[in-house]
XYZ file of C-alpha atoms in Angstrom:
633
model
C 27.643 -54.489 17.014
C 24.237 -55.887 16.811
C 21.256 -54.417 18.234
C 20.710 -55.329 21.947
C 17.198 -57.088 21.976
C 15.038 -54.891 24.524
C 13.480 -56.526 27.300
C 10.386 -57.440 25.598
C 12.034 -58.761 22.741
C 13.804 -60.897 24.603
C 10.754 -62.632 26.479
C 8.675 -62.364 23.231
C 11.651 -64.637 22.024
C 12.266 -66.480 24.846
C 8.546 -68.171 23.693
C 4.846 -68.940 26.286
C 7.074 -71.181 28.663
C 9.457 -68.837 29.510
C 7.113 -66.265 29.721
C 4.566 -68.198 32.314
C 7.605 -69.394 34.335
C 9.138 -66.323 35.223
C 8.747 -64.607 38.238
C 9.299 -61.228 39.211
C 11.260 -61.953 42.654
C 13.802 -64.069 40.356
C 15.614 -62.296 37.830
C 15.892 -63.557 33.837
C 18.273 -65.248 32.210
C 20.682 -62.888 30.715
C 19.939 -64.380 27.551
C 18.085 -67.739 26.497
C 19.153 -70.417 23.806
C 16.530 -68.367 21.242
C 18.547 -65.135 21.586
C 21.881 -66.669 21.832
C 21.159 -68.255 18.177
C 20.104 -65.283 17.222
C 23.232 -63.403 18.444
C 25.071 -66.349 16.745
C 22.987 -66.002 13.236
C 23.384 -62.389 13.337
C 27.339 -62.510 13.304
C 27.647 -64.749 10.605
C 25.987 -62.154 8.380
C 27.442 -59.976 5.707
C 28.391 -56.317 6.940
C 25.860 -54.857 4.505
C 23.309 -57.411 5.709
C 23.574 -56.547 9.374
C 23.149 -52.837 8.079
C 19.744 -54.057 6.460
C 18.930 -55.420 9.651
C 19.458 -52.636 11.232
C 17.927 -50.050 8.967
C 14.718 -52.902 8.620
C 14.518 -52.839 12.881
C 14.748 -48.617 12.906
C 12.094 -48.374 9.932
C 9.642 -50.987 11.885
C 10.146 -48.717 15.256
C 9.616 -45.437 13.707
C 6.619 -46.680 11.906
C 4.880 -47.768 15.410
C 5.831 -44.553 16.944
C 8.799 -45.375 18.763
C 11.555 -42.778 17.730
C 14.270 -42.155 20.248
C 17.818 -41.966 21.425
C 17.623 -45.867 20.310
C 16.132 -45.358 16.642
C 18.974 -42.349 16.554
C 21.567 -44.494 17.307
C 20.854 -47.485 14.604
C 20.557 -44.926 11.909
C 23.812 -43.477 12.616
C 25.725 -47.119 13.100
C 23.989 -47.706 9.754
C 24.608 -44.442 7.915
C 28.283 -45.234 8.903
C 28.574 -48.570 7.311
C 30.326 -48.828 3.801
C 29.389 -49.704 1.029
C 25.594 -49.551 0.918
C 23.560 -48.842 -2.200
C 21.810 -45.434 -2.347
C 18.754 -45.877 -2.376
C 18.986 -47.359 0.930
C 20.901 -44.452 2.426
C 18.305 -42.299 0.722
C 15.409 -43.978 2.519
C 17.330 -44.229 5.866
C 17.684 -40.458 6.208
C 13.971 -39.177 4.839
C 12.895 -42.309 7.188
C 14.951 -39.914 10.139
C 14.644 -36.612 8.439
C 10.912 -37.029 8.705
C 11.315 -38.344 12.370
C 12.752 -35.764 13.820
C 10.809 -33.339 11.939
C 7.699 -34.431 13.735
C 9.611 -34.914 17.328
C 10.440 -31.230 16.622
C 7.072 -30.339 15.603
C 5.784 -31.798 18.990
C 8.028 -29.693 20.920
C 7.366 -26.710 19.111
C 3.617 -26.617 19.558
C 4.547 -27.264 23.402
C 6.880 -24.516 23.112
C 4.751 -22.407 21.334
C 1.969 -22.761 24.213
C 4.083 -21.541 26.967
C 4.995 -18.416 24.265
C 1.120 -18.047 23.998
C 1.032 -17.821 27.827
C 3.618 -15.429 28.888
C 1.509 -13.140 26.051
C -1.128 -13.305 28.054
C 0.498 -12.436 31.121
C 2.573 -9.926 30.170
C 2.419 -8.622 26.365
C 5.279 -6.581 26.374
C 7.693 -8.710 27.360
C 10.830 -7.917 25.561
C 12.528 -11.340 25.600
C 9.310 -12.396 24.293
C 9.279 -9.960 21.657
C 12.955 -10.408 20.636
C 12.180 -14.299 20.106
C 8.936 -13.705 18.056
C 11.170 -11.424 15.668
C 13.735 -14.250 15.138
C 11.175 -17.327 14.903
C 10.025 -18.994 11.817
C 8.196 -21.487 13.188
C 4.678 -23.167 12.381
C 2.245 -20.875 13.779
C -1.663 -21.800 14.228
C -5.154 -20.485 13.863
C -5.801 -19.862 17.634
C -3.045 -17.631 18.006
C -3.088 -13.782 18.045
C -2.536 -12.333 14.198
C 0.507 -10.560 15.455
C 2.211 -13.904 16.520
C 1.226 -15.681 12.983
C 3.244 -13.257 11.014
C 6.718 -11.561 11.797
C 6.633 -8.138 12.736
C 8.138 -7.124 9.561
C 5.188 -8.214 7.750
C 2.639 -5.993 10.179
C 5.041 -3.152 10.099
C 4.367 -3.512 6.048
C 0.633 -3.586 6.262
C 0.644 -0.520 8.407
C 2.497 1.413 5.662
C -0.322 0.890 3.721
C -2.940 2.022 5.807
C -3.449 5.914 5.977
C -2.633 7.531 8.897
C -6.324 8.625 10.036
C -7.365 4.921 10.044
C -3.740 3.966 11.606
C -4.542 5.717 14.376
C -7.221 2.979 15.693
C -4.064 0.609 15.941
C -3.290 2.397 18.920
C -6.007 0.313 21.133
C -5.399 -3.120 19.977
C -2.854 -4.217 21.499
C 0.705 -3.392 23.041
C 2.234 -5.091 19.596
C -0.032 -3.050 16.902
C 0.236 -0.028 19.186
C 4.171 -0.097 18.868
C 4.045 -0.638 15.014
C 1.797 2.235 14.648
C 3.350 4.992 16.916
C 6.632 4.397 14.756
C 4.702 4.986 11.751
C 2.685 8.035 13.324
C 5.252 9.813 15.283
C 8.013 9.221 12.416
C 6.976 13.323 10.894
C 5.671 15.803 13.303
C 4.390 19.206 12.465
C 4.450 21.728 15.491
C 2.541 24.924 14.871
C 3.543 28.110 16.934
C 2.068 31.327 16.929
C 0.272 34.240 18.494
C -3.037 32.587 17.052
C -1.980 28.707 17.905
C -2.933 26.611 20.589
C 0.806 25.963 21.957
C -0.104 22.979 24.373
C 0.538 20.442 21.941
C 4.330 21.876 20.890
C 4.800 22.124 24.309
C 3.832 18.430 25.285
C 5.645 17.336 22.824
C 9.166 18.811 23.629
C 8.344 17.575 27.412
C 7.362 13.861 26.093
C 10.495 14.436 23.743
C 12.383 15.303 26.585
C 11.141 12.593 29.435
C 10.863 9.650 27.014
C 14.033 8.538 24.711
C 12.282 5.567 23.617
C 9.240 8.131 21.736
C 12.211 10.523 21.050
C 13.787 7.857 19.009
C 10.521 7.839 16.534
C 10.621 11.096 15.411
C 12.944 11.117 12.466
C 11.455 14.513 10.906
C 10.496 17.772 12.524
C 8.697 20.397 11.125
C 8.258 23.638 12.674
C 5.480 26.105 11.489
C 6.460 29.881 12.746
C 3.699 32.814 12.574
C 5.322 35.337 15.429
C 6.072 38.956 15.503
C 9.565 39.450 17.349
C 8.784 39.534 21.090
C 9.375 38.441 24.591
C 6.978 35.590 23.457
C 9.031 34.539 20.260
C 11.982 34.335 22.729
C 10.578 32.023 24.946
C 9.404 29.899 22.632
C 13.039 29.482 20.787
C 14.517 28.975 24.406
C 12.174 26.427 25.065
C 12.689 24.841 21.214
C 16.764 25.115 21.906
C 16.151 23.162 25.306
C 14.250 20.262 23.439
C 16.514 20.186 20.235
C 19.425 17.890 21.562
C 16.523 15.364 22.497
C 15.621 14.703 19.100
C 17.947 12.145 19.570
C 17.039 10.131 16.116
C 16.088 13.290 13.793
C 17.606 13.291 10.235
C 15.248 15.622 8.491
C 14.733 19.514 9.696
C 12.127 21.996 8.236
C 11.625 25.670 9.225
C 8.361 27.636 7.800
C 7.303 30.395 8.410
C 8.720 34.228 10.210
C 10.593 34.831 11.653
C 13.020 33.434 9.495
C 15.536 30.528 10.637
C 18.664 33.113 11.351
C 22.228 32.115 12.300
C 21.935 31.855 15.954
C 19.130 29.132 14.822
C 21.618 27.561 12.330
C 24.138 26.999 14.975
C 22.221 25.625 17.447
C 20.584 22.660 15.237
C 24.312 22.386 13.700
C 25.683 21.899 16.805
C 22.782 19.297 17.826
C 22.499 17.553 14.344
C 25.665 18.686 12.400
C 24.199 14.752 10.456
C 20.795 15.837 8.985
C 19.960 14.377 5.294
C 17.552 17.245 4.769
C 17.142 20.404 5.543
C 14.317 22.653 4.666
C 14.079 26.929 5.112
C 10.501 28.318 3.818
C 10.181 31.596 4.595
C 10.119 35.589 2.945
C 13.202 35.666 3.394
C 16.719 34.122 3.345
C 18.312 34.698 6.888
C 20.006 31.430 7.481
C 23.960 32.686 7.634
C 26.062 29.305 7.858
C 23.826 26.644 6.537
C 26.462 25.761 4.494
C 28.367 24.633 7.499
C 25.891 21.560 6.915
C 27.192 18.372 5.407
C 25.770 15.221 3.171
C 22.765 16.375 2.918
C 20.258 14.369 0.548
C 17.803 17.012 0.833
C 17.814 20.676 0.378
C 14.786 23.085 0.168
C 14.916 27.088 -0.157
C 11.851 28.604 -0.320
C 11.857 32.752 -0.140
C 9.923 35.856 -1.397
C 12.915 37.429 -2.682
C 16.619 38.064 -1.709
C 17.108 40.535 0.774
C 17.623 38.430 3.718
C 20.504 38.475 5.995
C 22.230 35.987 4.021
C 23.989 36.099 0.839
C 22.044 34.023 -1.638
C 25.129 33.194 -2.799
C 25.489 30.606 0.049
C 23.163 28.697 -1.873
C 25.896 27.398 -4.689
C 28.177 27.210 -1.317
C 25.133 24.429 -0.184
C 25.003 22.544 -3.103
C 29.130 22.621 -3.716
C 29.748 21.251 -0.186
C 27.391 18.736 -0.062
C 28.317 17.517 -4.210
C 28.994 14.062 -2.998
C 25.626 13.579 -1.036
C 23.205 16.157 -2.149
C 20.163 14.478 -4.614
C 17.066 16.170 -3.816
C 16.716 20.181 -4.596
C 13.719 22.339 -4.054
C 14.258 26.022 -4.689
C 11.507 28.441 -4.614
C 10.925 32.629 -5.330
C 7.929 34.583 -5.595
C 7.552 34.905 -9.042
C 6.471 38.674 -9.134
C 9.965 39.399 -7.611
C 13.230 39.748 -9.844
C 15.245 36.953 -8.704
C 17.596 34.053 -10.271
C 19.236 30.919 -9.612
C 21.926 31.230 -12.443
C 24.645 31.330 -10.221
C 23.416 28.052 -8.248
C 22.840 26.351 -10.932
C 26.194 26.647 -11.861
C 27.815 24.304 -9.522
C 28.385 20.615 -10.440
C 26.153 18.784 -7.753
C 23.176 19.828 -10.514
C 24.491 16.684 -12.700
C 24.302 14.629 -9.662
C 20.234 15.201 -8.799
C 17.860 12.549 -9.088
C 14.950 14.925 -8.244
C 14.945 18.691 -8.731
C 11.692 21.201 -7.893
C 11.976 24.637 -9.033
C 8.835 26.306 -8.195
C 7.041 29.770 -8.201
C 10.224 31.453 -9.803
C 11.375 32.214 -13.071
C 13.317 29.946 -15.351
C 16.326 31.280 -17.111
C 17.641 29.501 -20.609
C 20.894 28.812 -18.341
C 19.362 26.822 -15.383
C 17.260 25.138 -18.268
C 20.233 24.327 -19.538
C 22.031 22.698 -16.767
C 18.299 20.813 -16.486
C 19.174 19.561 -19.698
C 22.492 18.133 -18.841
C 21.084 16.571 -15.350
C 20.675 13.035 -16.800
C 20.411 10.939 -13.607
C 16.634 12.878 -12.812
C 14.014 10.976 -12.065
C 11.738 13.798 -10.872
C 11.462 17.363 -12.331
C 8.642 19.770 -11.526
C 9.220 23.093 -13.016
C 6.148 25.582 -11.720
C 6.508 29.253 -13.275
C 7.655 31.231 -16.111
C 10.393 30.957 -18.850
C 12.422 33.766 -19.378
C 12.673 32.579 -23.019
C 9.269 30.111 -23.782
C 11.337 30.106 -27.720
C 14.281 28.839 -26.194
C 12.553 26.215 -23.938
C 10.718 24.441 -26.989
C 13.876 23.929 -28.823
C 15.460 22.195 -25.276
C 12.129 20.073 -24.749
C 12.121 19.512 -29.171
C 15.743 18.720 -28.600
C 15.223 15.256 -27.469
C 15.642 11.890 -29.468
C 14.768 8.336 -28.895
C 17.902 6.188 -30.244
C 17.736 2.137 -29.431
C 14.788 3.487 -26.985
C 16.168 5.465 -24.728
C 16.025 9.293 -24.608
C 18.419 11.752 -24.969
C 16.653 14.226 -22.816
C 16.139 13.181 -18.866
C 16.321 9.215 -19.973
C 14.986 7.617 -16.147
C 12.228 10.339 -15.813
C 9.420 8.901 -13.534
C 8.082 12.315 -12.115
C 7.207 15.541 -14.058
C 5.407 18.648 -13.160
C 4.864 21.032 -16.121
C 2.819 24.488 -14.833
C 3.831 27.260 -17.164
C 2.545 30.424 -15.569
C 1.343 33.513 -18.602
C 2.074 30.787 -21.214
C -1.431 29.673 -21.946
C -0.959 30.939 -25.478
C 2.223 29.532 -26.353
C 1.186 26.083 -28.763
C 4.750 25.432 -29.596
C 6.384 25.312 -26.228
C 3.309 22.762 -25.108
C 3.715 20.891 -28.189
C 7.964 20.183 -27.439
C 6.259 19.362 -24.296
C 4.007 16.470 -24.856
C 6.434 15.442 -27.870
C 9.349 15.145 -25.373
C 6.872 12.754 -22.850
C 6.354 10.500 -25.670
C 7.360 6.691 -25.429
C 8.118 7.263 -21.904
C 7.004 3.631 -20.157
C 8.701 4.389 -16.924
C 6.997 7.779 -15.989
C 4.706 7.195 -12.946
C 3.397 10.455 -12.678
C 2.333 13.621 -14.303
C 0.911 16.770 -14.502
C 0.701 19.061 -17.449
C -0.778 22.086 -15.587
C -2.706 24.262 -18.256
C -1.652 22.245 -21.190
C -4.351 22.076 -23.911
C -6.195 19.307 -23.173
C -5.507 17.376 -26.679
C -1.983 17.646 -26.204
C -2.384 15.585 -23.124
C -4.716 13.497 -24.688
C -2.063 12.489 -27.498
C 0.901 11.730 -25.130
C -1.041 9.397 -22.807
C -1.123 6.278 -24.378
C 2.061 5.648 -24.218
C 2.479 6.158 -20.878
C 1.734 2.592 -19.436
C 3.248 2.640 -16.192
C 1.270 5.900 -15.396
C -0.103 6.023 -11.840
C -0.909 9.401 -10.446
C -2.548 12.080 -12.943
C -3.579 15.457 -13.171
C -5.516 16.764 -16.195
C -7.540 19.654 -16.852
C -10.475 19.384 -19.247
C -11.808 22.853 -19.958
C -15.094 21.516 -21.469
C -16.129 18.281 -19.585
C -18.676 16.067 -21.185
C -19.120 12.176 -21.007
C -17.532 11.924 -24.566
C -14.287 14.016 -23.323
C -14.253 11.586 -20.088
C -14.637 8.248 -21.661
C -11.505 9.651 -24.054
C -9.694 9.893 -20.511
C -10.703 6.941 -19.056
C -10.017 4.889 -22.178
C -6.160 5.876 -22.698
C -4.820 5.936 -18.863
C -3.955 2.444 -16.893
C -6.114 0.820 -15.233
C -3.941 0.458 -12.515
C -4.244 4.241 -11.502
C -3.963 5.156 -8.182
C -4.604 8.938 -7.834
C -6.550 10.848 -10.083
C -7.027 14.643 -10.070
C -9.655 16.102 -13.011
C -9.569 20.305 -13.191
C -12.517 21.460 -15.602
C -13.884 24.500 -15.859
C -17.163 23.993 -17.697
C -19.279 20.347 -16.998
C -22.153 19.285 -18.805
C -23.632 18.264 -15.586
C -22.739 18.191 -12.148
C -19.179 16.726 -11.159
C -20.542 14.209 -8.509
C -22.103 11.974 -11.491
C -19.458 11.511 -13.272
C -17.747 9.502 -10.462
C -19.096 6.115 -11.176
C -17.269 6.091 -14.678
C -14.047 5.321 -12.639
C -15.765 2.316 -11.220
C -13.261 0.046 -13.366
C -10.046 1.597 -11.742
C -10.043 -0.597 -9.118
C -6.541 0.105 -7.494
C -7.783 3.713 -7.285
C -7.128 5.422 -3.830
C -8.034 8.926 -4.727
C -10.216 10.668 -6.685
C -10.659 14.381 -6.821
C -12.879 16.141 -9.317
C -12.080 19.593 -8.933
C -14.561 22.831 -10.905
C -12.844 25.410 -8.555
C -15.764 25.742 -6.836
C -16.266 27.227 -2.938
C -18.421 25.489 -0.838
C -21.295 27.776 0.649
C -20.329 30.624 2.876
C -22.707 31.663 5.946
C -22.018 35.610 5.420
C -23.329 35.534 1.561
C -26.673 33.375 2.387
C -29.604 33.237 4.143
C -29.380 30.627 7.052
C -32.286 28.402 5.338
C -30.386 28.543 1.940
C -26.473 28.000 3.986
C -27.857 24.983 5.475
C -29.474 23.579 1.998
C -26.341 24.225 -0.258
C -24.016 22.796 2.820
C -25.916 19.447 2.433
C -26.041 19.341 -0.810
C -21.981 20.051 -0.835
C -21.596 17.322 1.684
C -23.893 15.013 -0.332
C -22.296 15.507 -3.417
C -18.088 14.316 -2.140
C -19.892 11.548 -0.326
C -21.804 9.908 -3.614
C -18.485 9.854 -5.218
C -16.878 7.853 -2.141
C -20.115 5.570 -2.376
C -19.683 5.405 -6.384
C -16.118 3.622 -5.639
C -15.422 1.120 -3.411
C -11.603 1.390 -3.839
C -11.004 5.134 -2.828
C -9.516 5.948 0.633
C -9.628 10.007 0.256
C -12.085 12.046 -1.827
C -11.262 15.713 -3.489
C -13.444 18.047 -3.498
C -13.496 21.632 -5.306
C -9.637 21.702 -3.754
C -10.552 20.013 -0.165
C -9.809 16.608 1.208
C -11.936 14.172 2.988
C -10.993 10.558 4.650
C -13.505 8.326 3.685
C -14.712 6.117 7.091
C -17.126 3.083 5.914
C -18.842 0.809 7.868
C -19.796 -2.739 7.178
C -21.427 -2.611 3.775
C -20.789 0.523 2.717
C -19.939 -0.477 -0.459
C -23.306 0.942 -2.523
C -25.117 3.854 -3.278
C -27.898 2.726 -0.740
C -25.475 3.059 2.093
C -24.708 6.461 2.894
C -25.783 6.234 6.395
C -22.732 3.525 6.731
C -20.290 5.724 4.758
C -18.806 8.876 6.337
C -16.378 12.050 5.223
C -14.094 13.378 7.455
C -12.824 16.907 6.378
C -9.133 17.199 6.474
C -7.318 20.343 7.246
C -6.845 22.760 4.439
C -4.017 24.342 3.279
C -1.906 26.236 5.723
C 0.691 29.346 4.803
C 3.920 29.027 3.510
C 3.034 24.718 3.280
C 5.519 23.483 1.205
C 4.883 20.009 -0.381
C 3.708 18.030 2.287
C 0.430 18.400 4.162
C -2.042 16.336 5.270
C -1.531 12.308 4.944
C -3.504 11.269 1.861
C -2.514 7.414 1.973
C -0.086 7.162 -0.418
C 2.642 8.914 -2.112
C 1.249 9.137 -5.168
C -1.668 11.267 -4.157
C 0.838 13.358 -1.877
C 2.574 14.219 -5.479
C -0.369 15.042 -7.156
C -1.602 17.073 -4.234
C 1.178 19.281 -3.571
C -0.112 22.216 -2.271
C 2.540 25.034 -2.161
C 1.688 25.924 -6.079
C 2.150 28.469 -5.770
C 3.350 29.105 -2.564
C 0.600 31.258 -0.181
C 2.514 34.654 0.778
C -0.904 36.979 0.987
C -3.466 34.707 2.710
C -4.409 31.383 4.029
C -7.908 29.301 2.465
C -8.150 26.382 0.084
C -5.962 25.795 -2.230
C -5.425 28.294 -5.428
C -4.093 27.040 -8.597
């Protein structure tokens, strides 16, 4: 059918006469002799020339602004018609295409402003929330940030941003506050003990408790023991065993500390979590009868001063047998001046199935080297201790090949921690060492302990993907640090540099690391102590205290980059201001001291911004069994 002439058409048609003679109280001709010839010229057309018609009429409305049901309905008679060329078709649906993209547009932004307005009246709206997670559309300046990007995208952001400054997140708005308690709240560390303040433990397993919505953040739970068996010790466990089923999202499970976790412990969190992915005992002793009632876990750690615990330490292979299918992550630990062995644990297949494997403080027999050596899926291997035989562990490190460039030896290493305790002497064993690290493009980071410094020096040029390093440079000059600085990436993220001679003080050499600029951390460590009020003179305490705090604060000031400064084996946050960004702004640059090392940590502490620095930091080598202080190395 043709298109039906609208009203104006029709008078426009109907020509001046008609127009001046027609009166409102009289109604018009249905149709004059002008539109009846048209009607008449129309239907003598062609089919594909009353399609031109109509596509000719719908492209001369949209262009003036007049895109509707009518202009809709054209296009589709049209788009219906057979045989017309292509390139007409083509133009008839952009011509519509870009119509009802900016009819949608319209409505969108009309949308949008009611969105904006039920944000303002009530941010937490979870139907608004829910919508603003699904949406894609066009979002504009005047909006709030969170509404211009999806949540995922803030959430992202935030995993970037260490936790200290994180925390400010909290008083923006409901939306950042959200993002960043899920980020905050996802590891807790509760500390109880005759010295603690409890309030905060307790809080939590009330909030834990009261609130399923925070319960469902915490994902990993780390309790910190220091009690001596008492009514006290009781209560607390009660309370702990009360709180425990709330944890309704945890999946990773740490107990440090004495007493021990024992088997009435065991069954409780088995019968609560009987899911966990990791669980975690660090402790003097092994006391944990049935852990091996546990099942696929990723993550298992076993950290003890020796063996006589009430559990058989043969439960261990039991761990790793039952959880074969599952189990990737191992982290076994023994005080090294106590007999002990893992032969028997290392027996059991799941070995060949780790991707990252810790062996720390304990000695190293030629048979769990061994199984190391047939582990080929590793990616991470720190081995922290002695050898048994140092002979036999140069020919397994010399042992390895490079054929079509790949190794034979631990071929997707990215991770590897090398501190040889009483095996400063032994040349050969370091030089397998650094030979076996050679050509190694994927390895992200590394630390060589006590390794000649040479040896380290050879082996890092070809390690281009390098992020996170620790080095120790017994004689430190400028020559010795411009040989560092020229072999290592530029894209390094975390730096740690041991010496124990300088040429001059630490602090200046900071600015050489000025062209790192991805660099996040920086600590320059001489294994110094900072001054301590009982060995000076309260004149000469407060002088050498300023001059330590001066000192970590001109190498935050030296490098724009760096979120956390190390310092003689402490850690510092580094708050700027506006500008802080030169060495003539220290009154807009401040350090805040993090909390040192506590006993019996073991691998995590403090939040140092990203994992690299977390790796290079680990603080439980070796693990502190006499007394707490800064870290020892």
């Amino acid at each position: 059918m043709p298109p039906r002439p609208t009203t104006a058409n029709a008078n426009a048609m109907a020509g001046p006469s008609s127009s001046s003679n027609h009166h409102p109280a009289f109604p018009a001709p249905a149709q004059d002799e002008l539109t009846a010839t048209v009607f008449g010229a129309v239907e003598s057309l062609s089919q594909v020339r009353k399609a031109n018609f109509l596509l000719e009429t719908s492209l001369a409305l949209i262009e003036s602004g007049r895109y509707g049901d009518e202009v809709e309905n054209y296009l589709d008679v049209y788009l219906r018609t057979p045989g017309l060329e292509k390139k007409d078709v083509a133009r008839a649906l952009l011509a519509r295409g870009n119509a009802r993209k900016t009819a949608g547009e319209k409505l969108l932004a009309r949308a949008q402003q009611d969105f904006q307005a039920v944000a303002k009246l009530d941010p937490s709206n979870r139907e608004l929330q829910g919508y603003l997670r699904r949406n894609n559309m066009i979002h504009f300046v005047d909006e709030p940030a969170s509404q211009r990007a999806p949540p995922e995208v803030w959430e992202l952001i935030a995993r970037f941003i260490p936790r200290y400054h994180l925390r400010t997140w909290l008083f923006v708005s409901a939306f950042h506050r959200d993002i960043a308690e899920r980020l905050i709240f996802h590891t807790i560390d509760l500390y109880f003990g005759e010295d603690q303040d409890l309030n905060r433990g307790l809080d939590i397993f009330d909030r834990v408790k009261a609130d399923p919505v925070f319960a469902s953040r915490v994902k990993a739970l780390r309790l910190h023991w220091a009690y001596e068996e008492n009514d006290m010790f009781d209560l607390m466990t009660r309370m702990f065993k009360s709180a425990l089923p709330a944890f309704i999202a945890l999946r990773e499970f740490e107990w440090i500390g004495y007493p021990e976790l024992r088997a009435e412990m065991v069954q409780a969190v088995l019968q609560t979590h009987p899911h966990l992915r990791s669980l975690g005992l660090i402790g003097w002793h092994f006391d944990a009868v049935g852990v091996s009632a546990f099942r696929r876990l990723r993550k298992f750690i076993l950290r003890a001063e020796d063996d006589d615990g009430f559990a058989d330490m043969g439960e261990v292979r039991t761990v790793l047998d039952q959880n074969q299918a599952t189990l990737r992550h191992l982290t076994l630990g023994a005080y090294l001046q106590r007999n002990h062995s893992w032969d028997h644990a290392f027996q059991s297949a799941t070995i060949r199935n780790l991707t990252h494997l810790e062996l720390v403080d304990t000695r190293i027999s030629h048979v769990v080297l061994a199984r190391i050596a047939h582990a080929h899926r590793l990616e991470s291997l720190t081995l922290h201790g002695t050898f048994e035989e140092p002979c036999s562990a140069s020919v397994v490190f010399g042992s390895d090949h490079v054929i079509d460039g790949v190794h034979t030896f631990l071929p997707h290493l990215e991770e590897f921690r090398f501190i040889m305790v009483g095996h400063d002497d032994d040349l050969n064993l370091f030089q397998s060492v650094t030979q076996f690290l050679r050509q190694r493009p994927k390895l992200r980071r590394l630390d060589l302990g006590c390794c000649p410094w040479d040896l380290v020096h050879s082996v890092l040029p070809d390690l281009s993907n390098l992020r996170a390093l620790r080095v120790r440079i017994a004689n430190l000059n400028d020559a010795s640090l411009r040989a560092l600085l020229d072999v290592i990436p530029r894209a390094m993220v975390a730096i740690h540099l041991e010496t124990a001679v300088s040429a001059k003080p630490l602090h200046e050499y900071a600015p050489s690391f000025s062209a790192f600029r991805s660099l996040a951390m920086l600590h320059l460590n001489g294994n110094c102590r900072r001054p301590q009020p009982n060995l000076l003179s309260d004149k000469e305490y407060q002088v050498q205290t300023e001059l330590w705090a001066f000192s970590a604060r001109s190498i935050a000031s030296a490098l724009p980059s760096i979120d956390f400064v190390g310092w003689h084996g402490e850690h510092y946050v580094v708050v700027r201001g506006s500008g802080a960004n030169t060495l003539d702004s220290h009154e807009k640059l401040e350090l805040k001291e993090l909390p040192s090392r506590r006993r019996l940590d073991c691998a995590k502490g403090v939040d140092l911004g990203t994992e690299d620095a977390a790796w290079m930091e680990r603080k439980d080598l070796p693990m502190d069994y006499e007394m707490p202080g800064l870290q020892q190395t």
